[in-house]
XYZ file of C-alpha atoms in Angstrom:
605
model
C 38.075 26.270 25.359
C 35.016 27.946 23.812
C 35.917 26.419 20.432
C 36.104 22.926 21.983
C 32.689 23.439 23.537
C 31.224 24.454 20.195
C 32.704 21.354 18.541
C 31.116 19.134 21.200
C 27.759 20.871 20.827
C 27.966 20.448 17.046
C 28.560 16.715 17.490
C 25.527 16.476 19.777
C 23.308 17.995 17.101
C 24.791 16.123 14.110
C 21.541 14.181 13.615
C 19.618 17.453 13.576
C 21.808 18.700 10.721
C 21.413 15.643 8.494
C 19.659 16.106 5.150
C 17.146 13.322 5.901
C 15.808 15.327 8.860
C 14.752 18.265 6.654
C 14.151 16.850 3.171
C 10.667 16.322 1.716
C 10.301 12.516 1.453
C 8.575 10.782 -1.491
C 8.430 13.954 -3.632
C 6.370 14.436 -6.771
C 8.300 13.189 -9.831
C 8.260 12.977 -13.615
C 8.411 9.386 -14.850
C 10.784 8.398 -17.635
C 8.745 8.245 -20.849
C 6.390 11.129 -20.025
C 6.003 13.847 -22.655
C 6.775 17.570 -22.568
C 3.038 18.320 -22.325
C 2.525 15.950 -19.369
C 5.505 17.500 -17.608
C 4.275 21.072 -18.140
C 0.845 20.076 -16.799
C 2.474 18.630 -13.665
C 4.583 21.741 -13.079
C 1.516 23.950 -13.530
C -0.688 21.838 -11.269
C 1.904 21.625 -8.491
C 3.029 25.268 -8.969
C 6.730 24.398 -8.883
C 9.687 25.374 -11.083
C 11.363 21.977 -11.284
C 10.758 18.267 -10.745
C 13.063 15.243 -10.515
C 12.779 12.498 -13.150
C 12.965 8.808 -12.143
C 12.830 5.514 -13.994
C 10.434 2.632 -13.270
C 12.692 1.456 -10.421
C 12.619 4.895 -8.733
C 16.248 5.551 -9.703
C 17.075 9.216 -10.193
C 17.841 10.304 -13.781
C 17.952 14.104 -13.658
C 16.004 17.329 -13.068
C 13.397 18.962 -15.320
C 13.294 22.758 -14.907
C 10.854 25.327 -16.260
C 13.838 27.249 -17.719
C 14.909 24.211 -19.797
C 11.316 23.745 -20.952
C 11.091 27.387 -22.030
C 14.333 27.130 -23.995
C 13.058 23.943 -25.621
C 9.911 25.670 -26.849
C 11.975 28.616 -28.169
C 14.036 26.188 -30.289
C 10.937 24.515 -31.753
C 10.423 21.533 -29.448
C 7.057 19.750 -29.844
C 4.784 19.073 -26.871
C 4.576 15.334 -27.672
C 8.361 14.887 -27.466
C 9.828 13.073 -24.448
C 10.683 15.255 -21.468
C 13.948 13.338 -21.068
C 15.297 15.200 -24.127
C 15.671 18.393 -22.072
C 16.864 16.703 -18.884
C 19.359 18.505 -16.644
C 21.635 15.526 -15.978
C 24.566 17.230 -14.270
C 22.552 18.357 -11.233
C 24.262 17.897 -7.886
C 23.017 14.981 -5.789
C 23.151 14.656 -2.011
C 22.793 11.747 0.376
C 20.377 11.472 3.328
C 23.300 11.422 5.795
C 24.997 14.547 4.372
C 25.039 17.634 6.569
C 23.146 20.746 5.513
C 26.295 22.641 6.587
C 28.062 21.024 3.622
C 25.308 21.464 1.017
C 23.934 24.932 1.759
C 26.473 26.663 -0.533
C 25.557 24.555 -3.587
C 24.074 26.813 -6.333
C 20.738 24.950 -6.604
C 17.264 25.620 -5.176
C 16.226 21.938 -5.341
C 18.654 19.143 -4.471
C 17.707 15.507 -5.177
C 18.434 13.171 -2.229
C 19.689 9.770 -3.421
C 20.234 6.579 -1.400
C 23.119 4.123 -1.853
C 21.165 2.260 -4.582
C 20.651 5.400 -6.677
C 16.971 5.692 -5.784
C 15.356 9.072 -5.164
C 14.223 9.271 -1.527
C 13.540 13.005 -1.222
C 14.155 16.576 -2.312
C 15.926 19.242 -0.263
C 14.924 22.829 -1.000
C 16.539 26.111 -0.016
C 13.640 26.654 2.405
C 14.290 23.268 4.042
C 17.951 24.207 4.604
C 16.980 27.555 6.154
C 14.503 25.764 8.465
C 17.304 23.405 9.521
C 19.716 26.256 10.216
C 17.091 28.106 12.223
C 16.426 25.069 14.418
C 20.151 24.327 14.800
C 20.999 27.899 15.825
C 18.078 27.903 18.252
C 19.278 24.673 19.867
C 22.859 25.962 20.152
C 21.762 29.236 21.683
C 19.408 27.428 24.022
C 22.195 25.136 25.236
C 24.961 27.727 25.465
C 22.918 30.504 27.032
C 20.401 28.563 29.136
C 21.620 29.918 32.469
C 21.707 33.543 31.257
C 18.356 33.179 29.515
C 16.731 31.635 32.595
C 17.965 34.467 34.780
C 16.736 37.103 32.311
C 13.329 35.457 31.985
C 12.904 35.098 35.732
C 13.728 38.718 36.451
C 11.909 40.353 33.516
C 8.749 38.242 33.651
C 5.564 39.991 34.695
C 4.329 36.664 36.110
C 5.594 35.378 39.439
C 7.843 32.342 38.930
C 9.010 29.879 41.572
C 11.162 26.767 41.052
C 11.447 23.966 43.642
C 13.587 20.828 43.778
C 12.363 17.270 44.402
C 12.060 18.000 48.151
C 9.931 21.109 47.663
C 12.820 23.484 48.519
C 12.781 26.791 46.623
C 15.685 27.079 44.171
C 14.499 30.144 42.224
C 12.092 32.928 43.161
C 11.808 35.919 40.831
C 11.321 39.600 41.607
C 7.647 39.653 40.571
C 6.780 36.936 43.093
C 8.890 38.688 45.758
C 6.921 41.923 45.296
C 3.560 40.170 45.529
C 4.425 37.998 48.541
C 6.355 40.779 50.239
C 9.547 38.807 50.876
C 13.150 39.196 49.781
C 14.570 36.665 47.294
C 17.436 35.673 49.603
C 14.931 35.002 52.399
C 12.817 32.752 50.170
C 15.423 30.585 48.435
C 16.447 27.549 50.463
C 13.186 27.343 52.410
C 10.353 24.872 51.868
C 7.769 26.304 49.464
C 4.927 25.920 52.004
C 6.747 28.338 54.337
C 6.822 31.043 51.660
C 3.714 30.697 49.424
C 0.275 30.478 51.007
C -1.945 27.499 50.043
C 0.671 26.243 47.573
C 0.460 22.779 46.033
C 3.812 22.958 44.240
C 5.328 20.365 46.584
C 2.391 18.058 45.744
C 3.131 18.480 42.021
C 6.677 17.248 42.709
C 5.324 14.163 44.467
C 2.630 13.243 41.937
C 4.222 14.461 38.706
C 0.784 15.689 37.567
C 0.774 19.149 35.937
C -1.937 21.655 36.872
C -2.641 24.498 34.453
C -4.987 27.420 35.025
C -6.066 26.467 38.567
C -7.196 28.864 41.309
C -5.105 29.467 44.439
C -5.932 31.903 47.259
C -2.976 34.073 48.287
C -3.416 36.921 50.770
C -7.198 36.519 50.492
C -7.198 36.986 46.715
C -7.971 34.349 44.064
C -5.013 33.818 41.751
C -4.599 31.806 38.527
C -1.506 29.582 38.633
C 0.288 26.911 36.585
C 2.216 24.072 38.237
C 4.502 22.138 35.889
C 6.658 19.137 36.957
C 10.264 18.900 35.729
C 11.139 15.386 34.527
C 14.626 13.972 34.116
C 15.530 10.299 33.503
C 11.938 9.134 34.090
C 11.543 10.824 37.491
C 10.390 14.195 38.769
C 13.332 16.317 39.959
C 11.455 19.548 40.593
C 8.557 21.775 39.581
C 7.868 25.280 38.256
C 5.069 27.438 39.637
C 3.788 30.421 37.640
C 1.514 33.145 39.016
C -0.463 34.322 35.969
C -2.906 37.026 37.147
C -2.905 39.474 40.032
C -6.659 39.055 40.536
C -9.280 37.214 38.473
C -12.340 39.483 38.438
C -12.045 39.963 34.680
C -11.365 36.261 34.184
C -14.616 35.403 35.978
C -16.525 37.796 33.686
C -14.990 36.211 30.589
C -15.771 32.723 31.907
C -19.409 33.618 32.639
C -19.782 35.058 29.119
C -18.271 31.949 27.532
C -20.498 29.704 29.675
C -23.582 31.676 28.609
C -22.652 31.431 24.917
C -21.876 27.727 25.267
C -25.285 27.028 26.806
C -26.988 28.932 23.965
C -25.138 26.870 21.395
C -26.126 23.567 22.997
C -29.757 24.643 23.384
C -30.030 24.616 19.593
C -29.832 21.332 17.717
C -26.479 21.098 15.989
C -26.512 19.718 12.439
C -24.731 16.372 12.132
C -22.529 17.674 9.297
C -21.237 20.494 11.538
C -20.492 18.061 14.376
C -18.719 15.686 11.969
C -16.592 18.542 10.585
C -15.669 19.731 14.099
C -14.744 16.200 15.241
C -12.339 15.829 12.298
C -10.502 19.103 13.025
C -7.660 17.483 14.925
C -4.134 18.906 14.860
C -0.827 17.463 16.026
C -0.772 20.011 18.852
C -3.845 18.312 20.327
C -1.996 14.991 20.587
C -0.755 14.987 24.176
C 2.857 14.095 24.875
C 6.331 15.566 25.158
C 8.370 12.351 25.174
C 10.966 11.941 22.429
C 9.093 8.849 21.170
C 5.884 10.760 20.395
C 7.697 13.929 19.253
C 9.554 11.848 16.632
C 6.246 10.523 15.250
C 4.829 14.073 15.170
C 7.834 15.267 13.161
C 7.377 12.406 10.686
C 3.635 13.166 10.432
C 4.343 16.819 9.579
C 6.696 15.734 6.794
C 4.198 13.184 5.491
C 1.459 15.820 5.401
C 3.503 17.968 3.008
C 3.342 15.256 0.327
C 0.543 13.395 -1.454
C 2.160 10.028 -0.664
C 0.160 7.189 0.842
C 0.713 6.806 4.580
C 0.545 3.595 6.619
C 0.040 4.078 10.378
C 0.869 1.043 12.488
C 0.625 0.534 16.217
C -1.194 -1.346 18.919
C -4.903 -0.842 19.505
C -5.642 2.383 21.369
C -2.482 4.307 20.438
C -4.336 7.057 18.541
C -3.991 6.068 14.880
C -7.123 7.936 13.766
C -6.022 11.133 15.559
C -2.753 11.077 13.607
C -4.657 10.418 10.366
C -6.905 13.445 10.969
C -3.876 15.568 11.870
C -2.100 14.642 8.627
C -5.272 15.448 6.663
C -5.621 18.890 8.253
C -1.970 19.762 7.535
C -2.042 18.485 3.942
C -3.027 20.013 0.580
C -6.209 17.889 0.874
C -7.418 19.682 4.024
C -10.132 21.593 2.139
C -11.679 18.293 1.087
C -13.552 15.804 3.304
C -12.024 13.298 5.722
C -13.821 9.980 5.256
C -13.126 7.124 7.669
C -13.805 3.448 6.916
C -13.390 0.681 9.483
C -12.438 -2.293 7.315
C -12.954 -4.686 10.214
C -16.606 -3.684 10.749
C -17.975 -4.134 7.198
C -19.281 -7.587 6.126
C -17.339 -9.073 3.179
C -20.383 -9.012 0.870
C -20.867 -5.246 1.433
C -17.254 -4.148 1.008
C -17.411 -3.407 -2.703
C -20.628 -1.370 -2.538
C -19.362 0.568 0.511
C -16.030 1.535 -1.038
C -17.032 1.970 -4.691
C -20.776 2.602 -4.498
C -23.420 1.154 -6.830
C -25.676 2.211 -9.688
C -29.449 2.017 -9.868
C -30.557 -1.620 -10.192
C -27.108 -3.071 -9.467
C -28.686 -5.675 -7.173
C -31.986 -6.495 -5.487
C -32.815 -3.815 -2.938
C -30.374 -1.296 -4.383
C -31.295 2.301 -3.607
C -33.037 4.099 -6.470
C -30.573 6.383 -8.224
C -27.618 4.462 -6.841
C -25.247 5.434 -4.088
C -21.723 6.928 -4.162
C -18.972 4.941 -2.478
C -16.423 6.151 0.068
C -13.879 6.898 -2.672
C -16.298 9.276 -4.403
C -17.284 10.903 -1.098
C -13.597 11.444 -0.247
C -12.742 13.015 -3.608
C -10.242 15.892 -3.212
C -9.871 14.838 0.409
C -8.563 11.953 2.510
C -9.821 8.382 2.773
C -8.794 6.737 6.045
C -8.857 2.928 5.854
C -8.723 1.767 9.463
C -7.909 -1.880 10.263
C -6.779 -2.323 6.642
C -5.293 -5.692 7.586
C -8.885 -7.044 7.714
C -9.517 -6.186 4.049
C -10.511 -9.350 2.067
C -8.067 -10.445 -0.634
C -10.535 -9.761 -3.456
C -10.963 -6.191 -2.202
C -7.205 -5.799 -1.857
C -6.924 -6.460 -5.600
C -9.582 -3.860 -6.421
C -8.060 -1.316 -4.024
C -4.668 -1.749 -5.711
C -6.236 -1.106 -9.113
C -7.840 2.113 -7.838
C -4.538 3.316 -6.379
C -2.805 2.678 -9.700
C -5.463 4.012 -12.086
C -6.895 6.835 -9.898
C -10.375 5.836 -11.107
C -13.366 4.059 -9.537
C -16.290 2.264 -11.101
C -19.528 1.731 -9.216
C -20.958 -1.739 -8.728
C -23.199 -2.463 -11.708
C -21.985 0.664 -13.514
C -20.186 1.197 -16.803
C -18.744 4.656 -16.202
C -15.457 5.325 -14.417
C -15.039 8.311 -12.126
C -11.613 9.983 -11.873
C -10.650 10.585 -8.233
C -8.046 12.647 -6.401
C -7.856 11.057 -2.960
C -5.129 10.844 -0.314
C -5.069 7.325 1.188
C -4.093 6.757 4.820
C -4.155 3.171 6.043
C -3.930 1.980 9.636
C -3.573 -1.398 11.294
C -2.514 -3.062 14.530
C -1.450 -6.194 12.631
C 1.931 -7.097 11.127
C 1.223 -6.691 7.411
C 4.679 -7.920 6.423
C 4.038 -11.181 8.277
C 0.613 -11.414 6.622
C 2.304 -10.993 3.219
C 4.554 -13.969 4.044
C 1.477 -16.061 4.926
C -0.352 -15.055 1.745
C -3.015 -13.119 3.702
C -2.100 -9.715 2.274
C -1.020 -8.774 -1.240
C 2.668 -7.900 -1.432
C 2.193 -5.306 -4.195
C -0.550 -3.568 -2.189
C 1.640 -3.594 0.936
C 4.458 -1.766 -0.837
C 1.952 0.602 -2.461
C 0.540 1.532 0.970
C 3.828 1.537 2.854
C 5.393 4.578 1.143
C 5.562 6.520 4.404
C 5.132 4.504 7.588
C 4.336 5.963 10.998
C 4.934 3.542 13.857
C 3.043 4.746 16.943
C 4.783 3.768 20.200
C 2.730 1.954 22.856
C 2.024 3.873 26.058
C 4.416 1.695 28.088
C 7.286 3.022 25.922
C 6.360 6.681 26.558
C 5.747 6.676 30.304
C 6.889 10.279 30.554
C 3.568 11.267 28.907
C 1.344 9.414 31.398
C 1.121 12.270 33.989
C 0.133 14.754 31.254
C -2.491 12.334 29.917
C -3.876 11.780 33.427
C -4.095 15.538 34.057
C -5.883 16.206 30.762
C -8.414 13.377 30.959
C -9.142 13.843 34.674
C -10.084 17.459 33.969
C -11.964 16.608 30.770
C -14.016 13.769 32.306
C -14.879 15.778 35.438
C -16.088 18.630 33.223
C -18.042 16.251 30.983
C -19.903 14.722 33.946
C -20.219 18.123 35.676
C -18.384 16.832 38.756
C -15.971 18.654 41.120
C -12.291 18.379 40.229
C -10.541 15.249 41.492
C -6.884 14.300 41.788
C -4.731 11.187 42.192
C -2.284 10.632 45.031
C 1.404 10.042 44.340
C 0.992 6.296 44.969
C -1.893 6.125 42.478
C 0.047 8.034 39.812
C 3.057 5.753 40.330
C 0.792 2.722 39.827
C -0.468 4.256 36.564
C 3.126 4.795 35.394
C 4.225 1.245 36.302
C 1.220 -0.462 34.659
C 1.940 -1.928 31.147
C -1.273 -0.554 29.491
C -1.927 -3.261 26.914
C -4.933 -1.233 25.754
C -2.802 1.913 25.618
C -4.468 5.365 25.798
C -7.958 3.926 25.311
C -7.485 1.697 28.372
C -6.009 4.620 30.342
C -9.004 6.855 29.570
C -11.463 4.090 30.490
C -9.661 3.550 33.818
C -9.749 7.277 34.642
C -13.428 7.528 33.680
C -14.291 4.577 35.932
C -12.415 6.113 38.877
C -13.918 9.590 38.408
C -17.477 8.227 38.304
C -17.171 5.643 41.117
C -14.941 7.337 43.731
C -16.984 9.714 45.889
C -14.291 11.924 47.402
C -12.001 14.440 45.673
C -8.875 12.257 46.179
C -8.287 8.972 44.339
C -5.844 6.736 46.217
C -4.153 3.408 45.546
C -6.963 1.531 47.328
C -9.492 2.813 44.746
C -7.614 1.389 41.754
C -8.460 -1.823 39.936
C -6.790 -5.078 40.998
C -4.508 -5.109 37.933
C -3.260 -1.565 38.656
C -2.670 -2.384 42.345
C -0.827 -5.567 41.407
C 1.537 -3.550 39.203
C 2.246 -1.211 42.123
C 2.812 -4.111 44.547
C 5.134 -5.863 42.085
C 7.216 -2.693 41.772
C 7.304 -2.344 45.568
C 8.384 -5.980 46.030
C 11.313 -5.403 43.678
C 12.521 -2.606 45.949
C 12.098 -4.448 49.297
C 15.164 -6.533 50.314
C 14.348 -10.191 51.112
C 15.921 -12.444 53.754
C 18.838 -14.656 52.782
C 16.792 -17.894 52.495
C 14.311 -16.340 50.072
C 17.145 -14.748 48.091
C 18.884 -18.096 47.577
C 15.668 -19.750 46.420
C 14.914 -16.884 44.070
C 18.462 -16.923 42.696
C 18.215 -20.650 41.966
C 14.889 -20.145 40.214
C 16.254 -17.239 38.191
C 19.327 -19.242 37.197
C 17.109 -22.085 35.994
C 14.935 -19.676 33.996
C 18.041 -18.111 32.466
C 19.382 -21.497 31.283
C 15.952 -22.443 29.914
C 15.751 -19.150 27.999
C 19.245 -19.666 26.544
C 18.297 -23.158 25.307
C 15.070 -21.913 23.686
C 16.818 -19.032 21.920
C 19.562 -21.361 20.665
C 16.987 -23.849 19.344
C 15.030 -21.099 17.582
C 18.244 -19.843 15.980
C 19.186 -23.327 14.731
C 15.639 -23.800 13.416
C 15.740 -20.510 11.526
C 12.817 -19.159 13.578
C 10.569 -22.166 12.833
C 8.841 -22.919 16.168
C 7.721 -26.463 15.255
C 11.292 -27.402 14.310
C 12.618 -25.714 17.478
C 10.251 -27.858 19.579
C 11.633 -30.987 17.885
C 15.218 -29.887 18.640
C 14.303 -29.348 22.318
C 12.421 -32.666 22.461
C 9.175 -31.077 23.702
C 5.674 -30.718 22.321
C 4.946 -27.594 20.260
C 2.223 -26.510 22.759
C 4.764 -26.697 25.596
C 7.165 -24.516 23.611
C 4.463 -21.886 23.064
C 3.784 -21.843 26.820
C 7.480 -21.301 27.524
C 7.708 -18.584 24.866
C 4.807 -16.790 26.550
C 6.478 -17.213 29.945
C 9.694 -15.600 28.697
C 7.760 -12.968 26.689
C 9.239 -14.073 23.348
C 7.140 -13.170 20.292
C-alpha cells in the first residue's frame, strides 16, 4: 500500500523531475570554427572546466574540456588550431523531458540537453541535479508527512497558533495559545473563534481573504503582535491561520521609535539622486507579490534567465510589472555589479533615438554638447540595458540595434571610434512582436535575436488568487505614505476587486486603492465607495447567482441560443478564410465593420 502511494506521488511530481525544469537554458558555447586560443580565453573568462560546441544552426557537436585542452598542449598543439580537433564527441546527451532520476548516475559533470532537432537547448550540471533531488525529496516529505509535521509544529511552536474554518470555527489551537489564554485545547476546538480569543479578527480574515501581518491586538489588557493569514483553495477562502508572535511589545515599541528617529534623520538630509536611483533599482523577485502558480512559474523562469547572459524578452499587458522583473533579473545576474539603465523606446522622438542610444561626439550636429555625450549603451557597460516598449523602436534603429547585438560594439553619432561593450539586453513590450514581424513593422532577425528567453507575464485577471495580497500590501503602503490611519475593505468590496477584469492590471489596481484611501473618510471602505465599473462587476456577478423567473429565463435562453449560433457561424467563416477577416466578412455576406463589431461582442481577437 505504501509502495503504491509512493508511485502515485512520484507521478504527481514527474514534471518537477524533468531535466528542462533544472537545466541552465541558452548556455555559453564554443562556435564551430573557433580556435584553441579563443576557447581557452572563454573557459578562463567564464571560470568553467568545459563548454559545449555548436554549429551555426545551434546543433550540438560535442564538448570541449580543459583536460582535453591540456593534453593537446602536451602533445604540441598550436593555439591557432581549431578547437574542434580536440572535441569530445562521445559525450552523453539528454533530452529536456528525461527524468533526473534516470540521468543522475551518468559519469559526467556537464550534460548537454538536446531537442528533437539536435539543437542544444541547455546544460545540466551535477549541481542542478542535486538541486532537483533536494526539491523533490522536500515535496515528497511535505506531502507524506504533512499531518505529522503540522501537529509537531503546532505543539512545539513558541508562538500561539490558531486555525479556523470558513465559518470561523476553531479547528486547531496549540499549547502555547492555550497557556496564554488560560483554556484547555478540547474546550477551544469546535467553538467560534470570537468566543475564545479576545478582540480577534480572524473570522473577518476568512470573510475578506485579506491577510494582516504584524498588526496589534489587545488580549487580556496587553498589546500583542499577530499575523492573520487566509487559506485559499480552488479560488475561495476555506479558513485562516492566526499566529501570536510576541507576549508583550514593549521592546518592539522601543525598536520602532528608534527606527522612526533614524528614518526622520535620513530624510532631513538631502539624498543624492544617484543613491536614490541605485536604491530604486534594487528590486528582487521576493518583492514581487504573489503566490499563485501563474506568477511563481514566471519567477522560476526569471531565476533561470538571470543565471545566463542571454537576451531576455518580457511580454505582457501594460501594468503587469515588466520593469520590476527586469530589475530582478539584473540583480540576480552576473551583471548586478554594473548599472541598470532603462530606456522607454516609446517616449523618445525618432530623430533623437540614435543619439540617446549610441551617444554623439563633439560637433556631431548643431547644438551638440561640447565634449560629446555617451549613449545608453556606454552608460550600461558591464551592466543591463532595459529597452522598454521595444515594439515602438523605428525600423532604422532596429537595424542598428541588431548590429550592436551582433558585433558587441557601439559607435557614437559623428564619431569614428568604436567602443567595445559588455551589456545584458532585456527588452519588454505589450505588443505582439510576431504579428508585427508578419506586417513588416519589426525585423524578423532582431525578433529572434531578442527572443532567446521569453517571459510572458500573466494579466491580473488570470492570477486572482494574488489580488487579496496585493490589496493588503498597497493599502498599508499608501496609508503609510500619506500618513493616514489604517483602512480596510469589507468582504463585498474585496469580492468586487476579485471579480473585476483589471484591464490596466496592477497599475490600475494601485490607482484604485490610492483613490479610495485618499477619498473615503472612515476606516472602512465598502462596496458603495467603489467606482461605477467596480460596482458593475460586483452586480454582474450577483445577477449570475440570483435565479430569474421562468419568463425571463426563456427569453434569456433564446437570446443565448441565437448568440451561440452566430458565434459558430463566425468561427466557421474565419476558419474557411484562413483567419483573414475581410474574406470571412465576404463569406458571411456582411460588411467588414459589422464583422469587427461582432468579433468584439464575442470577445474574439
